[in-house]
Amino acid sequence: MQNTALITGASSGIGRELARLHAEKGGDLVLVARRADRLDELKTELENAHGVSVLVLAEDFAEPAAAERIFTRVAGEGIDLDVLINNAGFGARSLFHEQDWNEVQAMIQVNAVALAALTHLFLPGFVARNRGRIMNVTSTAALQPGPLQAIYFASKAFGAYLSNALVEELRDTGISVTNFMPTGTATEFAAISGMADTRLFRNTASPRRVAEDGYEAMMRGDMDAFGGMRPVRRFQYWLVSKLPKRTMLRIVRQAQEAE
Ligand SMILES: NC(=O)c1ccc[n+]([C@@H]2O[C@H](COP(=O)([O-])OP(=O)(O)OC[C@H]3O[C@@H](n4cnc5c(N)ncnc54)[C@H](OP(=O)(O)O)[C@@H]3O)[C@@H](O)[C@H]2O)c1
């Protein structure tokens, strides 16, 4: 395989568009998600349209052993990754004390632990080759705590902090790590996380546009990047960050509530 990118959460939304972008540039792919039928469809589409090679791996990141299985399979196929994109993730709206604990654990596992595990497994190979690009798809949720989505926001802050710390650790290498923060995007995410009726999802960006922002930022080696962010929304985030913390928390909570 050549110029190979492993993309998690490639069966839908932003991940699927990232896969299309990479294939359009002639890159091979390892696609990961639970829905194998969706991944097989995408494999057929991309192999036919761009003559690239695509390996499909159906895995559930709620299972702690999934990352290790993926690494073993990729290594067994003799594939050296050039790009790792940790994109799989999901949210849920609930008061924390009412949230099902199994859901909490799965969210931490998928959004945070699997991201760290895949990065930890593949990074030594990147270091040995002194090159590679990593993009961790976090969220603008990484910018502040999120009442009514406490675990989702915390899991995204974990990904952002990990990404940024690695930038310094890898300063003298040819490896970049991009913390990519999409804004509200028109994917399956809003329905799955129960957020479709909120102000945040009134005006959404297209997954293609968001994926382009992320892919370009990753190829430039940017440390932090926003996806699909209008300037007025960026200003709002900046403004909120300057407010007293309790005021900020109330505003963020209101943004999670149904309109
Ligand atoms: N949409 C937004 O507004 C928005 C904003 C900021 C950040 N993000 C982040 O962007 C990333 C992509 O989300 P999206 O908007 O494209 O949503 P999406 O359309 O729901 O796609 C989520 C992807 O993650 C995969 N996934 C979810 N749970 C998984 C699990 N247990 N194991 C393996 N794969 C799993 C899904 O695949 P399967 O269901 O097939 O497993 C799917 O491919 C997420 O990390 C999300 O938090 C989204």
PDB file of N, CA, C and O in Angstrom, residues 87-155:
ATOM      1  N   ASN A  87     -11.033   9.551  14.272  1.00  0.00           N
ATOM      2  CA  ASN A  87     -12.234  10.346  14.049  1.00  0.00           C
ATOM      3  C   ASN A  87     -13.484   9.757  14.712  1.00  0.00           C
ATOM      4  O   ASN A  87     -14.428  10.476  15.000  1.00  0.00           O
ATOM      5  N   ALA A  88     -13.497   8.442  14.953  1.00  0.00           N
ATOM      6  CA  ALA A  88     -14.703   7.805  15.508  1.00  0.00           C
ATOM      7  C   ALA A  88     -15.092   8.470  16.821  1.00  0.00           C
ATOM      8  O   ALA A  88     -14.230   8.779  17.650  1.00  0.00           O
ATOM      9  N   GLY A  89     -16.379   8.695  17.001  1.00  0.00           N
ATOM     10  CA  GLY A  89     -16.815   9.294  18.255  1.00  0.00           C
ATOM     11  C   GLY A  89     -18.319   9.451  18.277  1.00  0.00           C
ATOM     12  O   GLY A  89     -18.981   9.413  17.239  1.00  0.00           O
ATOM     13  N   PHE A  90     -18.861   9.628  19.475  1.00  0.00           N
ATOM     14  CA  PHE A  90     -20.295   9.900  19.602  1.00  0.00           C
ATOM     15  C   PHE A  90     -20.555  10.699  20.878  1.00  0.00           C
ATOM     16  O   PHE A  90     -19.706  10.740  21.784  1.00  0.00           O
ATOM     17  N   GLY A  91     -21.705  11.352  20.912  1.00  0.00           N
ATOM     18  CA  GLY A  91     -22.089  12.124  22.089  1.00  0.00           C
ATOM     19  C   GLY A  91     -23.451  11.676  22.604  1.00  0.00           C
ATOM     20  O   GLY A  91     -24.110  10.814  22.012  1.00  0.00           O
ATOM     21  N   ALA A  92     -23.867  12.255  23.718  1.00  0.00           N
ATOM     22  CA  ALA A  92     -25.199  11.985  24.270  1.00  0.00           C
ATOM     23  C   ALA A  92     -25.528  13.115  25.225  1.00  0.00           C
ATOM     24  O   ALA A  92     -24.654  13.582  25.952  1.00  0.00           O
ATOM     25  N   ARG A  93     -26.800  13.555  25.189  1.00  0.00           N
ATOM     26  CA  ARG A  93     -27.196  14.634  26.095  1.00  0.00           C
ATOM     27  C   ARG A  93     -27.938  14.046  27.295  1.00  0.00           C
ATOM     28  O   ARG A  93     -28.905  13.311  27.116  1.00  0.00           O
ATOM     29  N   SER A  94     -27.466  14.397  28.484  1.00  0.00           N
ATOM     30  CA  SER A  94     -28.091  13.869  29.702  1.00  0.00           C
ATOM     31  C   SER A  94     -27.462  14.573  30.894  1.00  0.00           C
ATOM     32  O   SER A  94     -26.316  15.021  30.814  1.00  0.00           O
ATOM     33  N   LEU A  95     -28.211  14.662  31.995  1.00  0.00           N
ATOM     34  CA  LEU A  95     -27.549  15.010  33.244  1.00  0.00           C
ATOM     35  C   LEU A  95     -26.603  13.866  33.577  1.00  0.00           C
ATOM     36  O   LEU A  95     -26.971  12.693  33.423  1.00  0.00           O
ATOM     37  N   PHE A  96     -25.422  14.185  34.045  1.00  0.00           N
ATOM     38  CA  PHE A  96     -24.418  13.140  34.281  1.00  0.00           C
ATOM     39  C   PHE A  96     -24.933  12.062  35.227  1.00  0.00           C
ATOM     40  O   PHE A  96     -24.763  10.860  34.977  1.00  0.00           O
ATOM     41  N   HIS A  97     -25.628  12.473  36.321  1.00  0.00           N
ATOM     42  CA  HIS A  97     -26.048  11.464  37.314  1.00  0.00           C
ATOM     43  C   HIS A  97     -27.185  10.582  36.794  1.00  0.00           C
ATOM     44  O   HIS A  97     -27.494   9.561  37.394  1.00  0.00           O
ATOM     45  N   GLU A  98     -27.804  11.001  35.681  1.00  0.00           N
ATOM     46  CA  GLU A  98     -28.870  10.164  35.101  1.00  0.00           C
ATOM     47  C   GLU A  98     -28.369   9.341  33.912  1.00  0.00           C
ATOM     48  O   GLU A  98     -29.112   8.533  33.348  1.00  0.00           O
ATOM     49  N   GLN A  99     -27.157   9.572  33.510  1.00  0.00           N
ATOM     50  CA  GLN A  99     -26.637   8.891  32.326  1.00  0.00           C
ATOM     51  C   GLN A  99     -26.301   7.436  32.658  1.00  0.00           C
ATOM     52  O   GLN A  99     -25.755   7.149  33.724  1.00  0.00           O
ATOM     53  N   ASP A 100     -26.650   6.559  31.755  1.00  0.00           N
ATOM     54  CA  ASP A 100     -26.355   5.137  31.931  1.00  0.00           C
ATOM     55  C   ASP A 100     -24.827   4.938  32.004  1.00  0.00           C
ATOM     56  O   ASP A 100     -24.101   5.433  31.139  1.00  0.00           O
ATOM     57  N   TRP A 101     -24.388   4.207  33.027  1.00  0.00           N
ATOM     58  CA  TRP A 101     -22.943   4.080  33.223  1.00  0.00           C
ATOM     59  C   TRP A 101     -22.271   3.330  32.071  1.00  0.00           C
ATOM     60  O   TRP A 101     -21.131   3.630  31.697  1.00  0.00           O
ATOM     61  N   ASN A 102     -22.976   2.384  31.488  1.00  0.00           N
ATOM     62  CA  ASN A 102     -22.397   1.666  30.340  1.00  0.00           C
ATOM     63  C   ASN A 102     -22.138   2.622  29.182  1.00  0.00           C
ATOM     64  O   ASN A 102     -21.142   2.501  28.470  1.00  0.00           O
ATOM     65  N   GLU A 103     -23.057   3.597  29.021  1.00  0.00           N
ATOM     66  CA  GLU A 103     -22.872   4.587  27.956  1.00  0.00           C
ATOM     67  C   GLU A 103     -21.673   5.492  28.271  1.00  0.00           C
ATOM     68  O   GLU A 103     -20.886   5.828  27.380  1.00  0.00           O
ATOM     69  N   VAL A 104     -21.546   5.875  29.535  1.00  0.00           N
ATOM     70  CA  VAL A 104     -20.400   6.700  29.946  1.00  0.00           C
ATOM     71  C   VAL A 104     -19.095   5.976  29.617  1.00  0.00           C
ATOM     72  O   VAL A 104     -18.181   6.545  28.999  1.00  0.00           O
ATOM     73  N   GLN A 105     -19.041   4.722  30.023  1.00  0.00           N
ATOM     74  CA  GLN A 105     -17.804   3.958  29.793  1.00  0.00           C
ATOM     75  C   GLN A 105     -17.510   3.813  28.305  1.00  0.00           C
ATOM     76  O   GLN A 105     -16.364   3.940  27.870  1.00  0.00           O
ATOM     77  N   ALA A 106     -18.556   3.522  27.520  1.00  0.00           N
ATOM     78  CA  ALA A 106     -18.350   3.359  26.075  1.00  0.00           C
ATOM     79  C   ALA A 106     -17.869   4.666  25.452  1.00  0.00           C
ATOM     80  O   ALA A 106     -16.979   4.670  24.590  1.00  0.00           O
ATOM     81  N   MET A 107     -18.430   5.787  25.923  1.00  0.00           N
ATOM     82  CA  MET A 107     -18.042   7.079  25.345  1.00  0.00           C
ATOM     83  C   MET A 107     -16.583   7.398  25.647  1.00  0.00           C
ATOM     84  O   MET A 107     -15.831   7.865  24.781  1.00  0.00           O
ATOM     85  N   ILE A 108     -16.172   7.142  26.885  1.00  0.00           N
ATOM     86  CA  ILE A 108     -14.764   7.390  27.238  1.00  0.00           C
ATOM     87  C   ILE A 108     -13.864   6.460  26.420  1.00  0.00           C
ATOM     88  O   ILE A 108     -12.814   6.861  25.902  1.00  0.00           O
ATOM     89  N   GLN A 109     -14.304   5.214  26.289  1.00  0.00           N
ATOM     90  CA  GLN A 109     -13.517   4.224  25.559  1.00  0.00           C
ATOM     91  C   GLN A 109     -13.359   4.622  24.083  1.00  0.00           C
ATOM     92  O   GLN A 109     -12.252   4.618  23.537  1.00  0.00           O
ATOM     93  N   VAL A 110     -14.479   5.001  23.440  1.00  0.00           N
ATOM     94  CA  VAL A 110     -14.453   5.307  21.998  1.00  0.00           C
ATOM     95  C   VAL A 110     -13.765   6.655  21.744  1.00  0.00           C
ATOM     96  O   VAL A 110     -12.866   6.763  20.910  1.00  0.00           O
ATOM     97  N   ASN A 111     -14.197   7.696  22.483  1.00  0.00           N
ATOM     98  CA  ASN A 111     -13.733   9.056  22.177  1.00  0.00           C
ATOM     99  C   ASN A 111     -12.319   9.335  22.685  1.00  0.00           C
ATOM    100  O   ASN A 111     -11.616  10.165  22.107  1.00  0.00           O
ATOM    101  N   ALA A 112     -11.941   8.667  23.774  1.00  0.00           N
ATOM    102  CA  ALA A 112     -10.656   9.010  24.400  1.00  0.00           C
ATOM    103  C   ALA A 112      -9.668   7.842  24.402  1.00  0.00           C
ATOM    104  O   ALA A 112      -8.560   7.958  23.869  1.00  0.00           O
ATOM    105  N   VAL A 113     -10.068   6.701  24.979  1.00  0.00           N
ATOM    106  CA  VAL A 113      -9.090   5.619  25.159  1.00  0.00           C
ATOM    107  C   VAL A 113      -8.645   5.041  23.809  1.00  0.00           C
ATOM    108  O   VAL A 113      -7.441   4.831  23.587  1.00  0.00           O
ATOM    109  N   ALA A 114      -9.587   4.796  22.906  1.00  0.00           N
ATOM    110  CA  ALA A 114      -9.214   4.208  21.607  1.00  0.00           C
ATOM    111  C   ALA A 114      -8.303   5.161  20.835  1.00  0.00           C
ATOM    112  O   ALA A 114      -7.348   4.729  20.174  1.00  0.00           O
ATOM    113  N   LEU A 115      -8.596   6.458  20.930  1.00  0.00           N
ATOM    114  CA  LEU A 115      -7.755   7.473  20.264  1.00  0.00           C
ATOM    115  C   LEU A 115      -6.326   7.419  20.814  1.00  0.00           C
ATOM    116  O   LEU A 115      -5.350   7.392  20.055  1.00  0.00           O
ATOM    117  N   ALA A 116      -6.230   7.353  22.136  1.00  0.00           N
ATOM    118  CA  ALA A 116      -4.895   7.288  22.755  1.00  0.00           C
ATOM    119  C   ALA A 116      -4.216   5.964  22.411  1.00  0.00           C
ATOM    120  O   ALA A 116      -3.009   5.924  22.119  1.00  0.00           O
ATOM    121  N   ALA A 117      -4.977   4.880  22.426  1.00  0.00           N
ATOM    122  CA  ALA A 117      -4.397   3.550  22.183  1.00  0.00           C
ATOM    123  C   ALA A 117      -3.856   3.440  20.759  1.00  0.00           C
ATOM    124  O   ALA A 117      -2.717   2.979  20.556  1.00  0.00           O
ATOM    125  N   LEU A 118      -4.637   3.876  19.778  1.00  0.00           N
ATOM    126  CA  LEU A 118      -4.163   3.786  18.385  1.00  0.00           C
ATOM    127  C   LEU A 118      -2.940   4.679  18.181  1.00  0.00           C
ATOM    128  O   LEU A 118      -1.980   4.298  17.499  1.00  0.00           O
ATOM    129  N   THR A 119      -2.974   5.859  18.782  1.00  0.00           N
ATOM    130  CA  THR A 119      -1.825   6.759  18.664  1.00  0.00           C
ATOM    131  C   THR A 119      -0.588   6.110  19.296  1.00  0.00           C
ATOM    132  O   THR A 119       0.503   6.119  18.715  1.00  0.00           O
ATOM    133  N   HIS A 120      -0.780   5.507  20.451  1.00  0.00           N
ATOM    134  CA  HIS A 120       0.330   4.875  21.166  1.00  0.00           C
ATOM    135  C   HIS A 120       0.888   3.682  20.392  1.00  0.00           C
ATOM    136  O   HIS A 120       2.091   3.438  20.365  1.00  0.00           O
ATOM    137  N   LEU A 121      -0.005   2.943  19.741  1.00  0.00           N
ATOM    138  CA  LEU A 121       0.436   1.749  18.998  1.00  0.00           C
ATOM    139  C   LEU A 121       1.178   2.124  17.709  1.00  0.00           C
ATOM    140  O   LEU A 121       2.180   1.489  17.361  1.00  0.00           O
ATOM    141  N   PHE A 122       0.667   3.131  16.991  1.00  0.00           N
ATOM    142  CA  PHE A 122       1.251   3.435  15.675  1.00  0.00           C
ATOM    143  C   PHE A 122       2.402   4.440  15.746  1.00  0.00           C
ATOM    144  O   PHE A 122       3.224   4.497  14.834  1.00  0.00           O
ATOM    145  N   LEU A 123       2.472   5.234  16.800  1.00  0.00           N
ATOM    146  CA  LEU A 123       3.485   6.286  16.851  1.00  0.00           C
ATOM    147  C   LEU A 123       4.932   5.767  16.812  1.00  0.00           C
ATOM    148  O   LEU A 123       5.773   6.376  16.136  1.00  0.00           O
ATOM    149  N   PRO A 124       5.259   4.656  17.493  1.00  0.00           N
ATOM    150  CA  PRO A 124       6.651   4.184  17.403  1.00  0.00           C
ATOM    151  C   PRO A 124       7.106   3.939  15.960  1.00  0.00           C
ATOM    152  O   PRO A 124       8.259   4.237  15.614  1.00  0.00           O
ATOM    153  N   GLY A 125       6.223   3.444  15.101  1.00  0.00           N
ATOM    154  CA  GLY A 125       6.573   3.249  13.688  1.00  0.00           C
ATOM    155  C   GLY A 125       6.806   4.578  12.988  1.00  0.00           C
ATOM    156  O   GLY A 125       7.734   4.716  12.173  1.00  0.00           O
ATOM    157  N   PHE A 126       5.981   5.560  13.315  1.00  0.00           N
ATOM    158  CA  PHE A 126       6.165   6.902  12.739  1.00  0.00           C
ATOM    159  C   PHE A 126       7.522   7.464  13.160  1.00  0.00           C
ATOM    160  O   PHE A 126       8.249   8.049  12.361  1.00  0.00           O
ATOM    161  N   VAL A 127       7.845   7.281  14.440  1.00  0.00           N
ATOM    162  CA  VAL A 127       9.109   7.812  14.970  1.00  0.00           C
ATOM    163  C   VAL A 127      10.285   7.102  14.282  1.00  0.00           C
ATOM    164  O   VAL A 127      11.261   7.742  13.871  1.00  0.00           O
ATOM    165  N   ALA A 128      10.172   5.785  14.133  1.00  0.00           N
ATOM    166  CA  ALA A 128      11.263   5.027  13.490  1.00  0.00           C
ATOM    167  C   ALA A 128      11.484   5.509  12.057  1.00  0.00           C
ATOM    168  O   ALA A 128      12.622   5.565  11.583  1.00  0.00           O
ATOM    169  N   ARG A 129      10.397   5.868  11.368  1.00  0.00           N
ATOM    170  CA  ARG A 129      10.514   6.337   9.973  1.00  0.00           C
ATOM    171  C   ARG A 129      10.704   7.854   9.908  1.00  0.00           C
ATOM    172  O   ARG A 129      10.905   8.410   8.845  1.00  0.00           O
ATOM    173  N   ASN A 130      10.582   8.511  11.066  1.00  0.00           N
ATOM    174  CA  ASN A 130      10.700   9.964  11.195  1.00  0.00           C
ATOM    175  C   ASN A 130       9.751  10.721  10.260  1.00  0.00           C
ATOM    176  O   ASN A 130      10.083  11.779   9.736  1.00  0.00           O
ATOM    177  N   ARG A 131       8.568  10.167  10.094  1.00  0.00           N
ATOM    178  CA  ARG A 131       7.560  10.907   9.323  1.00  0.00           C
ATOM    179  C   ARG A 131       6.181  10.333   9.617  1.00  0.00           C
ATOM    180  O   ARG A 131       6.060   9.187  10.079  1.00  0.00           O
ATOM    181  N   GLY A 132       5.175  11.136   9.329  1.00  0.00           N
ATOM    182  CA  GLY A 132       3.809  10.690   9.547  1.00  0.00           C
ATOM    183  C   GLY A 132       2.929  11.841  10.000  1.00  0.00           C
ATOM    184  O   GLY A 132       3.424  12.840  10.527  1.00  0.00           O
ATOM    185  N   ARG A 133       1.638  11.691   9.719  1.00  0.00           N
ATOM    186  CA  ARG A 133       0.688  12.724  10.132  1.00  0.00           C
ATOM    187  C   ARG A 133      -0.407  12.073  10.955  1.00  0.00           C
ATOM    188  O   ARG A 133      -0.955  11.039  10.566  1.00  0.00           O
ATOM    189  N   ILE A 134      -0.701  12.691  12.096  1.00  0.00           N
ATOM    190  CA  ILE A 134      -1.779  12.213  12.959  1.00  0.00           C
ATOM    191  C   ILE A 134      -2.801  13.339  13.069  1.00  0.00           C
ATOM    192  O   ILE A 134      -2.429  14.498  13.266  1.00  0.00           O
ATOM    193  N   MET A 135      -4.065  12.990  12.897  1.00  0.00           N
ATOM    194  CA  MET A 135      -5.116  13.978  13.166  1.00  0.00           C
ATOM    195  C   MET A 135      -6.124  13.364  14.127  1.00  0.00           C
ATOM    196  O   MET A 135      -6.651  12.281  13.878  1.00  0.00           O
ATOM    197  N   ASN A 136      -6.331  14.047  15.227  1.00  0.00           N
ATOM    198  CA  ASN A 136      -7.340  13.631  16.186  1.00  0.00           C
ATOM    199  C   ASN A 136      -8.536  14.560  16.062  1.00  0.00           C
ATOM    200  O   ASN A 136      -8.420  15.773  16.277  1.00  0.00           O
ATOM    201  N   VAL A 137      -9.665  13.982  15.671  1.00  0.00           N
ATOM    202  CA  VAL A 137     -10.879  14.790  15.491  1.00  0.00           C
ATOM    203  C   VAL A 137     -11.517  14.946  16.870  1.00  0.00           C
ATOM    204  O   VAL A 137     -12.076  13.985  17.412  1.00  0.00           O
ATOM    205  N   THR A 138     -11.362  16.127  17.442  1.00  0.00           N
ATOM    206  CA  THR A 138     -11.981  16.392  18.743  1.00  0.00           C
ATOM    207  C   THR A 138     -13.249  17.190  18.470  1.00  0.00           C
ATOM    208  O   THR A 138     -14.157  16.681  17.819  1.00  0.00           O
ATOM    209  N   SER A 139     -13.296  18.438  18.884  1.00  0.00           N
ATOM    210  CA  SER A 139     -14.524  19.227  18.718  1.00  0.00           C
ATOM    211  C   SER A 139     -14.290  20.591  19.338  1.00  0.00           C
ATOM    212  O   SER A 139     -13.402  20.755  20.186  1.00  0.00           O
ATOM    213  N   THR A 140     -15.145  21.542  18.983  1.00  0.00           N
ATOM    214  CA  THR A 140     -15.147  22.800  19.742  1.00  0.00           C
ATOM    215  C   THR A 140     -15.566  22.506  21.192  1.00  0.00           C
ATOM    216  O   THR A 140     -15.346  23.333  22.072  1.00  0.00           O
ATOM    217  N   ALA A 141     -16.132  21.322  21.425  1.00  0.00           N
ATOM    218  CA  ALA A 141     -16.440  20.896  22.797  1.00  0.00           C
ATOM    219  C   ALA A 141     -15.178  20.766  23.641  1.00  0.00           C
ATOM    220  O   ALA A 141     -15.256  20.731  24.870  1.00  0.00           O
ATOM    221  N   ALA A 142     -14.025  20.695  22.995  1.00  0.00           N
ATOM    222  CA  ALA A 142     -12.760  20.599  23.745  1.00  0.00           C
ATOM    223  C   ALA A 142     -12.369  21.944  24.359  1.00  0.00           C
ATOM    224  O   ALA A 142     -11.442  22.009  25.161  1.00  0.00           O
ATOM    225  N   LEU A 143     -13.090  23.013  23.986  1.00  0.00           N
ATOM    226  CA  LEU A 143     -12.667  24.354  24.405  1.00  0.00           C
ATOM    227  C   LEU A 143     -13.153  24.747  25.792  1.00  0.00           C
ATOM    228  O   LEU A 143     -12.662  25.699  26.381  1.00  0.00           O
ATOM    229  N   GLN A 144     -14.185  24.042  26.299  1.00  0.00           N
ATOM    230  CA  GLN A 144     -14.724  24.386  27.619  1.00  0.00           C
ATOM    231  C   GLN A 144     -15.516  23.199  28.159  1.00  0.00           C
ATOM    232  O   GLN A 144     -15.885  22.320  27.394  1.00  0.00           O
ATOM    233  N   PRO A 145     -15.775  23.191  29.505  1.00  0.00           N
ATOM    234  CA  PRO A 145     -16.611  22.115  30.045  1.00  0.00           C
ATOM    235  C   PRO A 145     -18.023  22.208  29.474  1.00  0.00           C
ATOM    236  O   PRO A 145     -18.465  23.289  29.071  1.00  0.00           O
ATOM    237  N   GLY A 146     -18.752  21.067  29.439  1.00  0.00           N
ATOM    238  CA  GLY A 146     -20.059  21.044  28.776  1.00  0.00           C
ATOM    239  C   GLY A 146     -21.174  20.474  29.618  1.00  0.00           C
ATOM    240  O   GLY A 146     -21.479  19.285  29.507  1.00  0.00           O
ATOM    241  N   PRO A 147     -21.812  21.305  30.460  1.00  0.00           N
ATOM    242  CA  PRO A 147     -22.960  20.809  31.218  1.00  0.00           C
ATOM    243  C   PRO A 147     -24.002  20.201  30.289  1.00  0.00           C
ATOM    244  O   PRO A 147     -24.269  20.755  29.222  1.00  0.00           O
ATOM    245  N   LEU A 148     -24.566  19.085  30.661  1.00  0.00           N
ATOM    246  CA  LEU A 148     -25.533  18.263  29.906  1.00  0.00           C
ATOM    247  C   LEU A 148     -24.853  17.352  28.878  1.00  0.00           C
ATOM    248  O   LEU A 148     -25.509  16.514  28.262  1.00  0.00           O
ATOM    249  N   GLN A 149     -23.565  17.550  28.682  1.00  0.00           N
ATOM    250  CA  GLN A 149     -22.777  16.607  27.869  1.00  0.00           C
ATOM    251  C   GLN A 149     -21.403  16.493  28.529  1.00  0.00           C
ATOM    252  O   GLN A 149     -20.372  16.604  27.865  1.00  0.00           O
ATOM    253  N   ALA A 150     -21.423  16.337  29.848  1.00  0.00           N
ATOM    254  CA  ALA A 150     -20.188  16.465  30.632  1.00  0.00           C
ATOM    255  C   ALA A 150     -19.102  15.501  30.154  1.00  0.00           C
ATOM    256  O   ALA A 150     -17.940  15.889  29.990  1.00  0.00           O
ATOM    257  N   ILE A 151     -19.475  14.243  29.924  1.00  0.00           N
ATOM    258  CA  ILE A 151     -18.465  13.256  29.539  1.00  0.00           C
ATOM    259  C   ILE A 151     -17.999  13.502  28.102  1.00  0.00           C
ATOM    260  O   ILE A 151     -16.807  13.402  27.803  1.00  0.00           O
ATOM    261  N   TYR A 152     -18.931  13.849  27.210  1.00  0.00           N
ATOM    262  CA  TYR A 152     -18.529  14.112  25.821  1.00  0.00           C
ATOM    263  C   TYR A 152     -17.490  15.236  25.773  1.00  0.00           C
ATOM    264  O   TYR A 152     -16.427  15.094  25.161  1.00  0.00           O
ATOM    265  N   PHE A 153     -17.781  16.359  26.431  1.00  0.00           N
ATOM    266  CA  PHE A 153     -16.849  17.486  26.398  1.00  0.00           C
ATOM    267  C   PHE A 153     -15.505  17.102  27.028  1.00  0.00           C
ATOM    268  O   PHE A 153     -14.443  17.443  26.525  1.00  0.00           O
ATOM    269  N   ALA A 154     -15.581  16.389  28.163  1.00  0.00           N
ATOM    270  CA  ALA A 154     -14.334  15.986  28.837  1.00  0.00           C
ATOM    271  C   ALA A 154     -13.532  15.035  27.949  1.00  0.00           C
ATOM    272  O   ALA A 154     -12.296  15.115  27.889  1.00  0.00           O
ATOM    273  N   SER A 155     -14.228  14.143  27.249  1.00  0.00           N
ATOM    274  CA  SER A 155     -13.509  13.189  26.387  1.00  0.00           C
ATOM    275  C   SER A 155     -12.832  13.920  25.224  1.00  0.00           C
ATOM    276  O   SER A 155     -11.740  13.538  24.785  1.00  0.00           O
TER     277      SER A 155
END
